[in-house]
Amino acid sequence: LIPLGSDGRTLAIPSVVSLDEKGRFLVGARAKAQILVDPGNTVYGAKRLMGQRARSRKVREMTQRFAYTVVPDMNGDAGVELGGRVYSLSELAAMLLGELKDAAQNYLGHEVSRAVLCVPAYFSDHQRAAMLEAGRLAGLTVERLVNEPSAVALAFGHGRGLARKRILVYDLGGGTFDASVVELTGDDLEVVTTGGDNFLGGLDFDVRLARQLIDTLPEDVRSKLDESSLAAQRVLDAAEQAKIALSDVDSFQVRVPFALHRPDGSPVDLDAAVTRAGLEAATADLVERTLEVTRMVLDAGALKPGGLDEVLLVGGQSRAPLVRRRLEEVFGRVIRAEVDPHSAVAVGAALLGDSLLQRQQGKTGASLSEVLSMPIGIGVRGGGMSRVLEKNTRLPTVKTISVPVQANQPIGIAVFQGTSAVAEENDYLGSLQTSSDRGGELTVKFAVSPDGRLDLTAAGPTGRKVAVTVATADASDETIAKLLAEAPLPGQAPDSPSGLFRGLRKLLGKSQQ
């Protein structure tokens, strides 16, 4: 790891970007200091928004928690308006990567141009594309995207000569949650099954504790928090600090002087004691949500808690005593602190990067085999999704499907990624646009790379490759609805078990004629 501090210590760079009053961008620690000064121009907690459609229900719900303004960017994804201009989240992430790149160059004394970047295991293809774009904008060639739990497992097993250990990685960070089961043999890692929730993380725990603090304020001033983003941010920041402290102590006194002002101008201080027991009562359901995802991950791999050799915790929120206690109850074992919850992901990425270099030079190095985190499929008429690739498919992979086409008619096939049988409840990846000079069947090849990126190609009825455009810029509800209205009928869809569509008809409550 590169020492980023002036005293040589390895420091984490907060994922925060801020635009100051002079129109200059601040990143990392300097930007985080702006949260309590100018929250409307300071972007934090944005990883869960990256690569998400701006108009999606989950994004609309999330924007209520942030003081900054979330708007659609030029591609229809969630972006941020700062200083009168809309920035994509890839642009803002590139500023953070640029800071890391500069620190690496200063430490190494030479240019850094290549990188291994980590993403949550449950990131969709579209979100992975957004991260790759951030790397490109930062002037980096991204050699590989690696899922964060996989990086943790690499860091855990490196150099230990382990003989086929099956490991659960429980990754509860500030913005997202992932759980993966991996098999580790020496320095070779194979992911067995993975899952997660991109809208569950430490930020949600902060919000729960902030609500407790707000309830201690006089009733006549609580509504003022809705009118002051600065006051609300100060309470949220105090809640985060108290939450961190309660991992080590049983109670903590929270003081926010001049938190609010009454209409007559008199100040109201927030001065309240919070307890670990109170925090755990308020967040127990969040921890149970992570355990439910973990159970689903185990079930997908036909695994039982007793079939695991190790359980690794990573991510800042995993330090919460309730998390460790509940995991020990579920798995019936003491959870050991085998990895640093804050740096393990970076260590694993560095090890993979070194392995890639070794292999390019003809030497041996660690190997990593990932799986597809969510199913990928196409929209069918009536609003369903016909799955083409299933969750936990070994990567890389290729699957070919056939779609009926008419001569000289434009073809638009909506592609989605997610677990729902209803297309619009999944992540819209874009639409495959092409045409054929003959009627018959269009053959579409879905190829997914080792790091989870989807590539689409097509061949016409004669077998000749046809030009394909994957349109993602217009992700409006109207565009998606039009694509689904013109999509193949369920009976014409590829690889579609009749039972799936019988269930879909019942679910939608209407005929699929």
Short mmCIF file of C-alpha atoms in Angstrom, two decimals:
data_model
loop_
_atom_site.label_atom_id
_atom_site.label_comp_id
_atom_site.label_asym_id
_atom_site.label_seq_id
_atom_site.Cartn_x
_atom_site.Cartn_y
_atom_site.Cartn_z
CA LEU A 1 0.00 0.00 0.00
CA ILE A 2 1.16 3.53 -0.76
CA PRO A 3 1.61 5.84 2.25
CA LEU A 4 -0.62 8.82 1.50
CA GLY A 5 -0.11 10.70 4.77
CA SER A 6 2.70 13.19 5.34
CA ASP A 7 3.96 11.03 8.21
CA GLY A 8 4.20 7.94 6.01
CA ARG A 9 1.06 6.25 7.31
CA THR A 10 -1.32 4.56 4.92
CA LEU A 11 -4.52 6.58 4.82
CA ALA A 12 -7.87 5.98 3.22
CA ILE A 13 -9.14 8.69 0.92
CA PRO A 14 -12.80 9.47 1.70
CA SER A 15 -15.01 9.03 -1.37
CA VAL A 16 -16.12 12.65 -1.30
CA VAL A 17 -15.91 15.37 -3.97
CA SER A 18 -16.82 19.02 -3.34
CA LEU A 19 -17.02 22.22 -5.40
CA ASP A 20 -15.86 25.21 -3.35
CA GLU A 21 -17.02 28.81 -3.58
CA LYS A 22 -14.23 29.63 -6.06
CA GLY A 23 -15.32 26.90 -8.45
CA ARG A 24 -12.45 24.56 -7.54
CA PHE A 25 -12.92 20.85 -6.95
CA LEU A 26 -11.76 19.35 -3.69
CA VAL A 27 -11.45 15.60 -3.21
CA GLY A 28 -10.92 13.23 -0.32
CA ALA A 29 -10.34 14.62 3.16
CA ARG A 30 -10.52 18.26 2.03
CA ALA A 31 -13.87 17.60 0.39
CA LYS A 32 -15.20 15.76 3.45
CA ALA A 33 -14.50 18.86 5.56
CA GLN A 34 -16.95 20.71 3.29
CA ILE A 35 -19.90 18.44 4.17
CA LEU A 36 -20.72 20.54 7.23
CA VAL A 37 -19.95 23.83 5.47
CA ASP A 38 -21.60 23.44 2.07
CA PRO A 39 -23.49 20.11 1.88
CA GLY A 40 -25.34 21.15 -1.26
CA ASN A 41 -22.08 21.17 -3.26
CA THR A 42 -20.45 18.15 -1.60
CA VAL A 43 -21.03 14.69 -3.04
CA TYR A 44 -20.71 11.64 -0.79
CA GLY A 45 -22.28 8.18 -0.60
CA ALA A 46 -22.66 8.17 -4.37
CA LYS A 47 -21.36 4.67 -5.11
CA ARG A 48 -24.83 3.20 -4.75
CA LEU A 49 -26.09 5.73 -7.35
CA MET A 50 -23.33 5.08 -9.89
CA GLY A 51 -24.62 3.64 -13.13
CA GLN A 52 -28.23 3.73 -11.92
CA ARG A 53 -31.09 5.16 -13.96
CA ALA A 54 -31.91 8.60 -12.56
CA ARG A 55 -35.64 8.00 -12.80
CA SER A 56 -35.62 4.60 -11.06
CA ARG A 57 -37.65 4.26 -7.90
CA LYS A 58 -34.66 3.40 -5.70
CA VAL A 59 -32.67 6.40 -6.93
CA ARG A 60 -35.61 8.73 -6.31
CA GLU A 61 -35.88 7.37 -2.77
CA MET A 62 -32.15 7.77 -2.16
CA THR A 63 -32.03 11.39 -3.31
CA GLN A 64 -34.15 12.36 -0.30
CA ARG A 65 -31.17 11.58 1.91
CA PHE A 66 -28.66 13.81 0.16
CA ALA A 67 -28.29 17.57 0.31
CA TYR A 68 -26.78 17.71 -3.18
CA THR A 69 -29.01 17.72 -6.26
CA VAL A 70 -29.29 14.44 -8.18
CA VAL A 71 -30.40 14.88 -11.81
CA PRO A 72 -30.17 12.81 -15.01
CA ASP A 73 -26.85 13.08 -16.82
CA MET A 74 -26.56 13.03 -20.61
CA ASN A 75 -27.07 9.23 -20.61
CA GLY A 76 -30.10 9.28 -18.32
CA ASP A 77 -28.08 7.96 -15.38
CA ALA A 78 -27.95 9.57 -11.97
CA GLY A 79 -25.72 12.64 -12.11
CA VAL A 80 -25.10 15.60 -9.83
CA GLU A 81 -25.66 19.31 -10.48
CA LEU A 82 -22.79 21.42 -9.15
CA GLY A 83 -22.21 25.06 -9.95
CA GLY A 84 -24.90 25.07 -12.62
CA ARG A 85 -23.44 22.11 -14.53
CA VAL A 86 -24.41 18.44 -14.49
CA TYR A 87 -21.59 16.01 -13.80
CA SER A 88 -21.80 12.26 -14.32
CA LEU A 89 -20.79 10.14 -11.37
CA SER A 90 -18.04 8.68 -13.55
CA GLU A 91 -16.55 12.18 -13.83
CA LEU A 92 -16.62 12.64 -10.07
CA ALA A 93 -15.18 9.17 -9.44
CA ALA A 94 -12.40 9.99 -11.90
CA MET A 95 -11.37 12.90 -9.67
CA LEU A 96 -10.92 10.48 -6.76
CA LEU A 97 -8.98 8.04 -8.94
CA GLY A 98 -6.84 10.95 -10.13
CA GLU A 99 -5.94 11.77 -6.53
CA LEU A 100 -4.89 8.16 -5.94
CA LYS A 101 -2.96 8.11 -9.21
CA ASP A 102 -1.04 11.26 -8.23
CA ALA A 103 -0.22 9.81 -4.80
CA ALA A 104 1.07 6.61 -6.41
CA GLN A 105 3.20 8.54 -8.91
CA ASN A 106 4.68 10.72 -6.17
CA TYR A 107 5.56 7.67 -4.10
CA LEU A 108 6.94 5.54 -6.93
CA GLY A 109 8.68 8.32 -8.80
CA HIS A 110 7.33 7.37 -12.20
CA GLU A 111 4.11 7.52 -14.21
CA VAL A 112 1.24 5.20 -13.32
CA SER A 113 -0.99 4.34 -16.27
CA ARG A 114 -2.60 0.98 -15.45
CA ALA A 115 -4.88 -0.11 -12.65
CA VAL A 116 -7.06 -2.83 -11.19
CA LEU A 117 -10.33 -1.36 -9.93
CA CYS A 118 -12.71 -2.93 -7.42
CA VAL A 119 -16.50 -2.84 -7.57
CA PRO A 120 -19.28 -4.30 -5.42
CA ALA A 121 -20.01 -7.89 -6.47
CA TYR A 122 -23.64 -6.95 -7.14
CA PHE A 123 -22.77 -4.20 -9.64
CA SER A 124 -24.59 -4.66 -12.95
CA ASP A 125 -22.95 -4.43 -16.37
CA HIS A 126 -24.06 -0.80 -16.65
CA GLN A 127 -22.52 0.09 -13.29
CA ARG A 128 -19.29 -1.68 -14.24
CA ALA A 129 -19.23 0.35 -17.45
CA ALA A 130 -19.52 3.54 -15.37
CA MET A 131 -16.50 2.49 -13.28
CA LEU A 132 -14.48 1.71 -16.40
CA GLU A 133 -15.37 5.15 -17.74
CA ALA A 134 -14.13 6.70 -14.49
CA GLY A 135 -10.81 4.93 -14.97
CA ARG A 136 -10.54 6.15 -18.55
CA LEU A 137 -11.28 9.74 -17.54
CA ALA A 138 -8.56 9.48 -14.88
CA GLY A 139 -6.04 8.52 -17.58
CA LEU A 140 -5.83 4.86 -16.52
CA THR A 141 -5.93 1.67 -18.53
CA VAL A 142 -8.09 -0.63 -16.44
CA GLU A 143 -6.54 -4.09 -16.68
CA ARG A 144 -9.31 -5.75 -14.71
CA LEU A 145 -12.40 -5.08 -12.65
CA VAL A 146 -12.50 -7.29 -9.58
CA ASN A 147 -15.37 -7.82 -7.17
CA GLU A 148 -14.59 -6.50 -3.71
CA PRO A 149 -15.27 -9.80 -1.84
CA SER A 150 -12.94 -11.62 -4.26
CA ALA A 151 -10.19 -9.08 -3.57
CA VAL A 152 -10.66 -9.64 0.17
CA ALA A 153 -10.31 -13.40 -0.23
CA LEU A 154 -7.12 -12.92 -2.28
CA ALA A 155 -5.67 -10.74 0.47
CA PHE A 156 -6.61 -13.36 3.09
CA GLY A 157 -5.10 -16.34 1.29
CA HIS A 158 -1.99 -14.82 -0.28
CA GLY A 159 1.16 -16.71 0.63
CA ARG A 160 -0.55 -19.01 3.13
CA GLY A 161 -0.57 -22.12 0.98
CA LEU A 162 -4.19 -22.95 1.84
CA ALA A 163 -5.54 -26.28 0.62
CA ARG A 164 -9.03 -25.79 -0.82
CA LYS A 165 -10.67 -23.58 1.77
CA ARG A 166 -14.29 -22.52 1.28
CA ILE A 167 -14.73 -18.96 2.57
CA LEU A 168 -17.66 -16.61 3.03
CA VAL A 169 -16.79 -12.94 2.56
CA TYR A 170 -19.32 -10.65 4.28
CA ASP A 171 -18.71 -7.13 2.99
CA LEU A 172 -20.78 -4.39 4.66
CA GLY A 173 -19.41 -1.02 3.62
CA GLY A 174 -20.69 2.52 3.78
CA GLY A 175 -22.95 2.30 0.75
CA THR A 176 -23.40 -1.31 -0.33
CA PHE A 177 -23.48 -4.89 0.95
CA ASP A 178 -22.02 -7.97 -0.75
CA ALA A 179 -21.71 -11.61 0.25
CA SER A 180 -19.67 -14.14 -1.72
CA VAL A 181 -18.57 -17.70 -1.17
CA VAL A 182 -15.18 -18.48 -2.70
CA GLU A 183 -12.96 -21.52 -2.90
CA LEU A 184 -9.31 -20.73 -2.29
CA THR A 185 -6.53 -23.17 -3.17
CA GLY A 186 -3.10 -21.68 -2.69
CA ASP A 187 -3.22 -18.39 -4.59
CA ASP A 188 -5.98 -19.54 -6.96
CA LEU A 189 -9.50 -18.31 -6.23
CA GLU A 190 -12.82 -19.47 -7.67
CA VAL A 191 -16.06 -17.72 -6.78
CA VAL A 192 -18.84 -20.21 -6.04
CA THR A 193 -21.83 -17.92 -5.53
CA THR A 194 -22.42 -14.23 -4.88
CA GLY A 195 -25.17 -11.75 -4.05
CA GLY A 196 -25.75 -8.40 -2.47
CA ASP A 197 -27.79 -5.25 -1.99
CA ASN A 198 -26.53 -2.03 -3.57
CA PHE A 199 -28.89 0.02 -1.40
CA LEU A 200 -27.82 -1.21 2.02
CA GLY A 201 -24.79 0.02 3.92
CA GLY A 202 -23.40 2.08 6.77
CA LEU A 203 -25.23 5.17 5.58
CA ASP A 204 -28.54 3.50 6.46
CA PHE A 205 -27.28 2.86 10.00
CA ASP A 206 -26.32 6.55 10.27
CA VAL A 207 -29.81 7.60 9.24
CA ARG A 208 -31.42 5.38 11.91
CA LEU A 209 -29.29 6.88 14.67
CA ALA A 210 -29.89 10.39 13.31
CA ARG A 211 -33.63 9.82 13.69
CA GLN A 212 -33.07 8.94 17.35
CA LEU A 213 -31.15 12.18 17.83
CA ILE A 214 -33.82 14.22 16.08
CA ASP A 215 -36.44 12.79 18.43
CA THR A 216 -34.57 14.34 21.38
CA LEU A 217 -35.02 17.86 19.97
CA PRO A 218 -37.97 20.00 21.07
CA GLU A 219 -40.99 19.15 18.97
CA ASP A 220 -41.52 22.72 17.81
CA VAL A 221 -38.15 22.85 16.01
CA ARG A 222 -37.87 19.39 14.47
CA SER A 223 -39.62 20.49 11.28
CA LYS A 224 -36.87 23.08 10.77
CA LEU A 225 -34.51 20.26 9.77
CA ASP A 226 -36.49 19.87 6.54
CA GLU A 227 -35.77 23.51 5.76
CA SER A 228 -32.05 23.43 6.54
CA SER A 229 -29.85 20.95 4.70
CA LEU A 230 -26.88 22.21 6.72
CA ALA A 231 -28.57 21.43 10.04
CA ALA A 232 -29.68 18.01 8.81
CA GLN A 233 -26.15 17.23 7.63
CA ARG A 234 -24.68 18.25 10.99
CA VAL A 235 -27.03 15.83 12.76
CA LEU A 236 -26.20 13.04 10.29
CA ASP A 237 -22.48 13.64 10.73
CA ALA A 238 -22.86 13.55 14.52
CA ALA A 239 -24.79 10.28 14.18
CA GLU A 240 -21.99 8.73 12.13
CA GLN A 241 -19.37 9.71 14.72
CA ALA A 242 -21.53 8.36 17.54
CA LYS A 243 -22.12 5.10 15.66
CA ILE A 244 -18.39 4.58 15.23
CA ALA A 245 -17.77 5.30 18.92
CA LEU A 246 -20.48 2.85 19.99
CA SER A 247 -18.51 0.00 18.43
CA ASP A 248 -16.09 0.42 21.36
CA VAL A 249 -18.17 1.93 24.19
CA ASP A 250 -21.64 1.28 25.59
CA SER A 251 -22.80 4.92 25.57
CA PHE A 252 -21.82 8.18 23.94
CA GLN A 253 -22.77 11.81 24.47
CA VAL A 254 -23.66 13.65 21.28
CA ARG A 255 -23.40 17.44 21.24
CA VAL A 256 -24.27 19.65 18.28
CA PRO A 257 -24.24 23.28 19.44
CA PHE A 258 -26.62 25.66 17.67
CA ALA A 259 -28.13 22.75 15.75
CA LEU A 260 -31.24 24.81 14.94
CA HIS A 261 -32.77 28.20 15.57
CA ARG A 262 -36.30 29.06 16.59
CA PRO A 263 -38.26 31.69 14.63
CA ASP A 264 -37.19 34.33 17.17
CA GLY A 265 -33.53 33.51 16.46
CA SER A 266 -32.79 31.75 19.74
CA PRO A 267 -30.47 28.73 19.25
CA VAL A 268 -31.33 25.15 20.10
CA ASP A 269 -28.50 22.77 20.96
CA LEU A 270 -28.63 19.03 20.40
CA ASP A 271 -27.27 17.36 23.52
CA ALA A 272 -28.24 13.72 23.95
CA ALA A 273 -26.83 10.43 25.17
CA VAL A 274 -27.06 7.45 22.84
CA THR A 275 -26.37 3.86 23.75
CA ARG A 276 -25.16 0.80 21.92
CA ALA A 277 -28.32 -1.02 22.96
CA GLY A 278 -30.48 1.74 21.48
CA LEU A 279 -28.49 1.75 18.24
CA GLU A 280 -28.75 -2.02 17.95
CA ALA A 281 -32.50 -1.94 18.52
CA ALA A 282 -32.89 0.69 15.79
CA THR A 283 -30.73 -1.16 13.25
CA ALA A 284 -31.41 -4.82 14.00
CA ASP A 285 -33.61 -5.16 10.91
CA LEU A 286 -30.78 -3.83 8.71
CA VAL A 287 -28.44 -6.50 10.03
CA GLU A 288 -31.14 -9.12 9.44
CA ARG A 289 -31.42 -7.93 5.84
CA THR A 290 -27.72 -8.68 5.35
CA LEU A 291 -28.22 -12.11 6.88
CA GLU A 292 -31.15 -12.82 4.58
CA VAL A 293 -29.00 -11.96 1.55
CA THR A 294 -26.25 -14.18 2.97
CA ARG A 295 -28.70 -17.08 3.37
CA MET A 296 -29.84 -16.63 -0.24
CA VAL A 297 -26.20 -16.71 -1.38
CA LEU A 298 -25.60 -19.95 0.51
CA ASP A 299 -28.85 -21.47 -0.82
CA ALA A 300 -27.86 -20.59 -4.40
CA GLY A 301 -24.70 -22.65 -3.93
CA ALA A 302 -26.52 -25.46 -2.06
CA LEU A 303 -24.35 -24.66 0.96
CA LYS A 304 -24.90 -24.83 4.70
CA PRO A 305 -23.19 -22.66 7.35
CA GLY A 306 -21.32 -25.74 8.59
CA GLY A 307 -19.80 -26.26 5.14
CA LEU A 308 -17.68 -23.10 5.37
CA ASP A 309 -14.08 -23.07 6.57
CA GLU A 310 -13.86 -19.33 7.30
CA VAL A 311 -16.04 -16.24 7.54
CA LEU A 312 -14.30 -12.95 6.72
CA LEU A 313 -15.72 -9.55 7.64
CA VAL A 314 -14.83 -6.48 5.64
CA GLY A 315 -16.18 -2.94 5.29
CA GLY A 316 -16.36 -0.33 8.02
CA GLN A 317 -19.90 -1.22 9.13
CA SER A 318 -18.84 -4.83 9.71
CA ARG A 319 -17.05 -3.60 12.86
CA ALA A 320 -20.42 -3.15 14.59
CA PRO A 321 -20.65 -5.60 17.54
CA LEU A 322 -24.19 -6.59 16.53
CA VAL A 323 -22.99 -7.71 13.10
CA ARG A 324 -20.28 -9.94 14.53
CA ARG A 325 -22.58 -11.30 17.24
CA ARG A 326 -25.38 -12.24 14.84
CA LEU A 327 -22.97 -13.88 12.41
CA GLU A 328 -21.48 -15.93 15.22
CA GLU A 329 -24.99 -17.02 16.20
CA VAL A 330 -25.89 -18.00 12.63
CA PHE A 331 -22.62 -19.77 11.83
CA GLY A 332 -21.96 -21.20 15.27
CA ARG A 333 -18.35 -20.12 15.45
CA VAL A 334 -16.14 -17.29 16.64
CA ILE A 335 -15.54 -14.84 13.79
CA ARG A 336 -11.84 -14.07 13.68
CA ALA A 337 -10.31 -10.78 12.57
CA GLU A 338 -8.18 -12.25 9.79
CA VAL A 339 -8.13 -9.21 7.51
CA ASP A 340 -8.12 -5.45 7.94
CA PRO A 341 -11.74 -4.47 7.13
CA HIS A 342 -10.60 -1.17 5.62
CA SER A 343 -7.55 -2.11 3.50
CA ALA A 344 -8.17 -5.74 2.50
CA VAL A 345 -9.92 -4.82 -0.75
CA ALA A 346 -7.00 -2.63 -1.86
CA VAL A 347 -4.46 -5.31 -0.91
CA GLY A 348 -6.34 -7.91 -2.94
CA ALA A 349 -6.52 -5.61 -5.96
CA ALA A 350 -2.77 -4.98 -5.73
CA LEU A 351 -2.07 -8.72 -5.55
CA LEU A 352 -4.23 -9.36 -8.62
CA GLY A 353 -2.50 -6.54 -10.48
CA ASP A 354 0.90 -8.07 -9.68
CA SER A 355 -0.36 -11.47 -10.83
CA LEU A 356 -1.52 -10.02 -14.15
CA LEU A 357 1.96 -8.56 -14.69
CA GLN A 358 3.59 -11.89 -13.81
CA ARG A 359 1.41 -13.75 -16.28
CA GLN A 360 2.14 -11.23 -19.03
CA GLN A 361 5.81 -12.04 -18.51
CA GLY A 362 5.18 -15.77 -18.79
CA LYS A 363 5.46 -16.42 -15.07
CA THR A 364 2.92 -17.98 -12.73
CA GLY A 365 0.59 -15.86 -10.66
CA ALA A 366 -2.66 -15.99 -8.75
CA SER A 367 -5.75 -16.82 -10.78
CA LEU A 368 -9.27 -15.51 -10.20
CA SER A 369 -12.49 -16.94 -11.62
CA GLU A 370 -15.66 -14.89 -11.03
CA VAL A 371 -19.36 -15.63 -11.58
CA LEU A 372 -22.21 -13.55 -12.99
CA SER A 373 -23.78 -11.64 -10.10
CA MET A 374 -27.28 -11.24 -11.62
CA PRO A 375 -29.21 -12.85 -14.50
CA ILE A 376 -29.16 -11.16 -17.91
CA GLY A 377 -32.09 -11.39 -20.28
CA ILE A 378 -34.26 -9.69 -22.89
CA GLY A 379 -37.64 -8.03 -22.55
CA VAL A 380 -40.67 -9.83 -23.94
CA ARG A 381 -44.07 -8.45 -24.88
CA GLY A 382 -46.27 -8.03 -21.86
CA GLY A 383 -43.44 -6.79 -19.65
CA GLY A 384 -41.55 -9.97 -18.76
CA MET A 385 -37.86 -10.78 -18.96
CA SER A 386 -36.68 -13.98 -20.61
CA ARG A 387 -33.40 -15.00 -19.02
CA VAL A 388 -30.45 -15.66 -21.31
CA LEU A 389 -27.72 -16.04 -18.68
CA GLU A 390 -28.38 -17.18 -15.14
CA LYS A 391 -26.95 -15.86 -11.89
CA ASN A 392 -23.68 -17.55 -10.82
CA THR A 393 -22.78 -18.56 -14.38
CA ARG A 394 -19.00 -19.09 -14.51
CA LEU A 395 -17.15 -16.26 -16.32
CA PRO A 396 -16.14 -15.73 -19.04
CA THR A 397 -19.15 -17.14 -20.84
CA VAL A 398 -20.96 -17.02 -24.19
CA LYS A 399 -24.63 -17.78 -24.89
CA THR A 400 -26.39 -17.58 -28.26
CA ILE A 401 -30.12 -17.03 -28.74
CA SER A 402 -32.39 -16.71 -31.76
CA VAL A 403 -35.06 -14.04 -32.22
CA PRO A 404 -37.67 -14.01 -35.03
CA VAL A 405 -37.30 -11.07 -37.46
CA GLN A 406 -39.04 -9.71 -40.54
CA ALA A 407 -37.27 -8.53 -43.67
CA ASN A 408 -36.16 -4.88 -43.72
CA GLN A 409 -37.80 -4.11 -40.41
CA PRO A 410 -35.88 -2.34 -37.63
CA ILE A 411 -35.19 -4.56 -34.64
CA GLY A 412 -34.99 -3.31 -31.08
CA ILE A 413 -34.30 -5.77 -28.27
CA ALA A 414 -34.31 -4.42 -24.72
CA VAL A 415 -31.65 -6.03 -22.50
CA PHE A 416 -32.04 -6.17 -18.72
CA GLN A 417 -30.09 -7.46 -15.74
CA GLY A 418 -31.73 -8.48 -12.48
CA THR A 419 -33.63 -11.18 -10.65
CA SER A 420 -37.24 -10.06 -11.25
CA ALA A 421 -39.53 -11.76 -13.80
CA VAL A 422 -40.84 -8.25 -14.59
CA ALA A 423 -38.44 -6.51 -16.97
CA GLU A 424 -38.81 -2.94 -15.70
CA GLU A 425 -37.99 -3.98 -12.14
CA ASN A 426 -34.51 -4.90 -13.36
CA ASP A 427 -31.56 -2.77 -14.47
CA TYR A 428 -32.03 -1.64 -18.08
CA LEU A 429 -28.70 -2.20 -19.86
CA GLY A 430 -29.76 -0.76 -23.19
CA SER A 431 -31.36 -1.88 -26.45
CA LEU A 432 -29.78 -3.85 -29.26
CA GLN A 433 -30.68 -2.04 -32.51
CA THR A 434 -30.21 -3.65 -35.92
CA SER A 435 -32.09 -4.83 -39.04
CA SER A 436 -32.08 -7.75 -41.46
CA ASP A 437 -32.61 -7.84 -45.23
CA ARG A 438 -34.35 -11.20 -44.89
CA GLY A 439 -36.99 -12.66 -42.66
CA GLY A 440 -36.16 -15.57 -40.40
CA GLU A 441 -34.14 -15.70 -37.22
CA LEU A 442 -31.62 -13.22 -35.89
CA THR A 443 -28.87 -14.93 -33.88
CA VAL A 444 -27.66 -12.82 -30.97
CA LYS A 445 -24.51 -13.70 -29.04
CA PHE A 446 -24.24 -12.63 -25.40
CA ALA A 447 -20.58 -12.71 -24.31
CA VAL A 448 -19.60 -11.76 -20.75
CA SER A 449 -15.95 -11.04 -19.95
CA PRO A 450 -14.05 -12.29 -16.87
CA ASP A 451 -14.88 -9.05 -15.07
CA GLY A 452 -18.62 -9.10 -15.83
CA ARG A 453 -18.87 -6.90 -18.93
CA LEU A 454 -21.45 -7.78 -21.58
CA ASP A 455 -20.74 -7.64 -25.32
CA LEU A 456 -23.52 -8.18 -27.88
CA THR A 457 -23.08 -9.26 -31.50
CA ALA A 458 -25.62 -10.56 -34.02
CA ALA A 459 -25.88 -12.53 -37.26
CA GLY A 460 -28.77 -12.45 -39.75
CA PRO A 461 -30.76 -15.38 -41.17
CA THR A 462 -27.95 -16.12 -43.67
CA GLY A 463 -25.38 -16.34 -40.89
CA ARG A 464 -23.65 -13.13 -41.94
CA LYS A 465 -22.72 -10.78 -39.13
CA VAL A 466 -24.92 -7.68 -39.01
CA ALA A 467 -24.14 -4.26 -37.59
CA VAL A 468 -25.37 -3.79 -34.05
CA THR A 469 -25.81 -0.66 -31.99
CA VAL A 470 -26.41 -0.91 -28.26
CA ALA A 471 -28.33 2.25 -27.35
CA THR A 472 -28.24 3.29 -23.69
CA ALA A 473 -28.61 7.06 -23.79
CA ASP A 474 -32.42 7.13 -23.88
CA ALA A 475 -33.48 5.12 -20.83
CA SER A 476 -36.79 6.88 -20.34
CA ASP A 477 -39.83 4.96 -19.17
CA GLU A 478 -41.50 5.73 -22.51
CA THR A 479 -38.61 4.27 -24.53
CA ILE A 480 -38.50 1.08 -22.48
CA ALA A 481 -42.29 0.70 -22.65
CA LYS A 482 -42.16 1.05 -26.46
CA LEU A 483 -39.41 -1.57 -26.72
CA LEU A 484 -41.41 -4.00 -24.59
CA ALA A 485 -44.58 -3.34 -26.60
CA GLU A 486 -42.74 -4.29 -29.81
CA ALA A 487 -40.74 -7.17 -28.27
CA PRO A 488 -41.21 -10.84 -29.19
CA LEU A 489 -44.16 -12.62 -27.65
CA PRO A 490 -43.30 -14.82 -24.68
CA GLY A 491 -43.87 -17.96 -26.74
CA GLN A 492 -41.36 -16.67 -29.31
CA ALA A 493 -38.73 -15.74 -26.77
CA PRO A 494 -35.56 -17.84 -26.59
CA ASP A 495 -35.02 -20.44 -23.89
CA SER A 496 -38.32 -19.60 -22.22
CA PRO A 497 -39.84 -22.39 -20.13
CA SER A 498 -43.59 -22.26 -20.58
CA GLY A 499 -43.99 -22.32 -16.80
CA LEU A 500 -42.17 -19.01 -16.49
CA PHE A 501 -44.68 -17.25 -18.70
CA ARG A 502 -47.68 -18.91 -17.14
CA GLY A 503 -46.43 -17.53 -13.84
CA LEU A 504 -45.78 -14.16 -15.46
CA ARG A 505 -49.33 -13.96 -16.81
CA LYS A 506 -50.65 -14.60 -13.34
CA LEU A 507 -48.25 -12.07 -11.85
CA LEU A 508 -49.18 -9.32 -14.28
CA GLY A 509 -52.87 -10.19 -14.08
CA LYS A 510 -53.47 -9.92 -17.80
CA SER A 511 -53.29 -11.94 -21.01
CA GLN A 512 -49.99 -12.28 -22.85
CA GLN A 513 -51.76 -12.59 -26.20
#
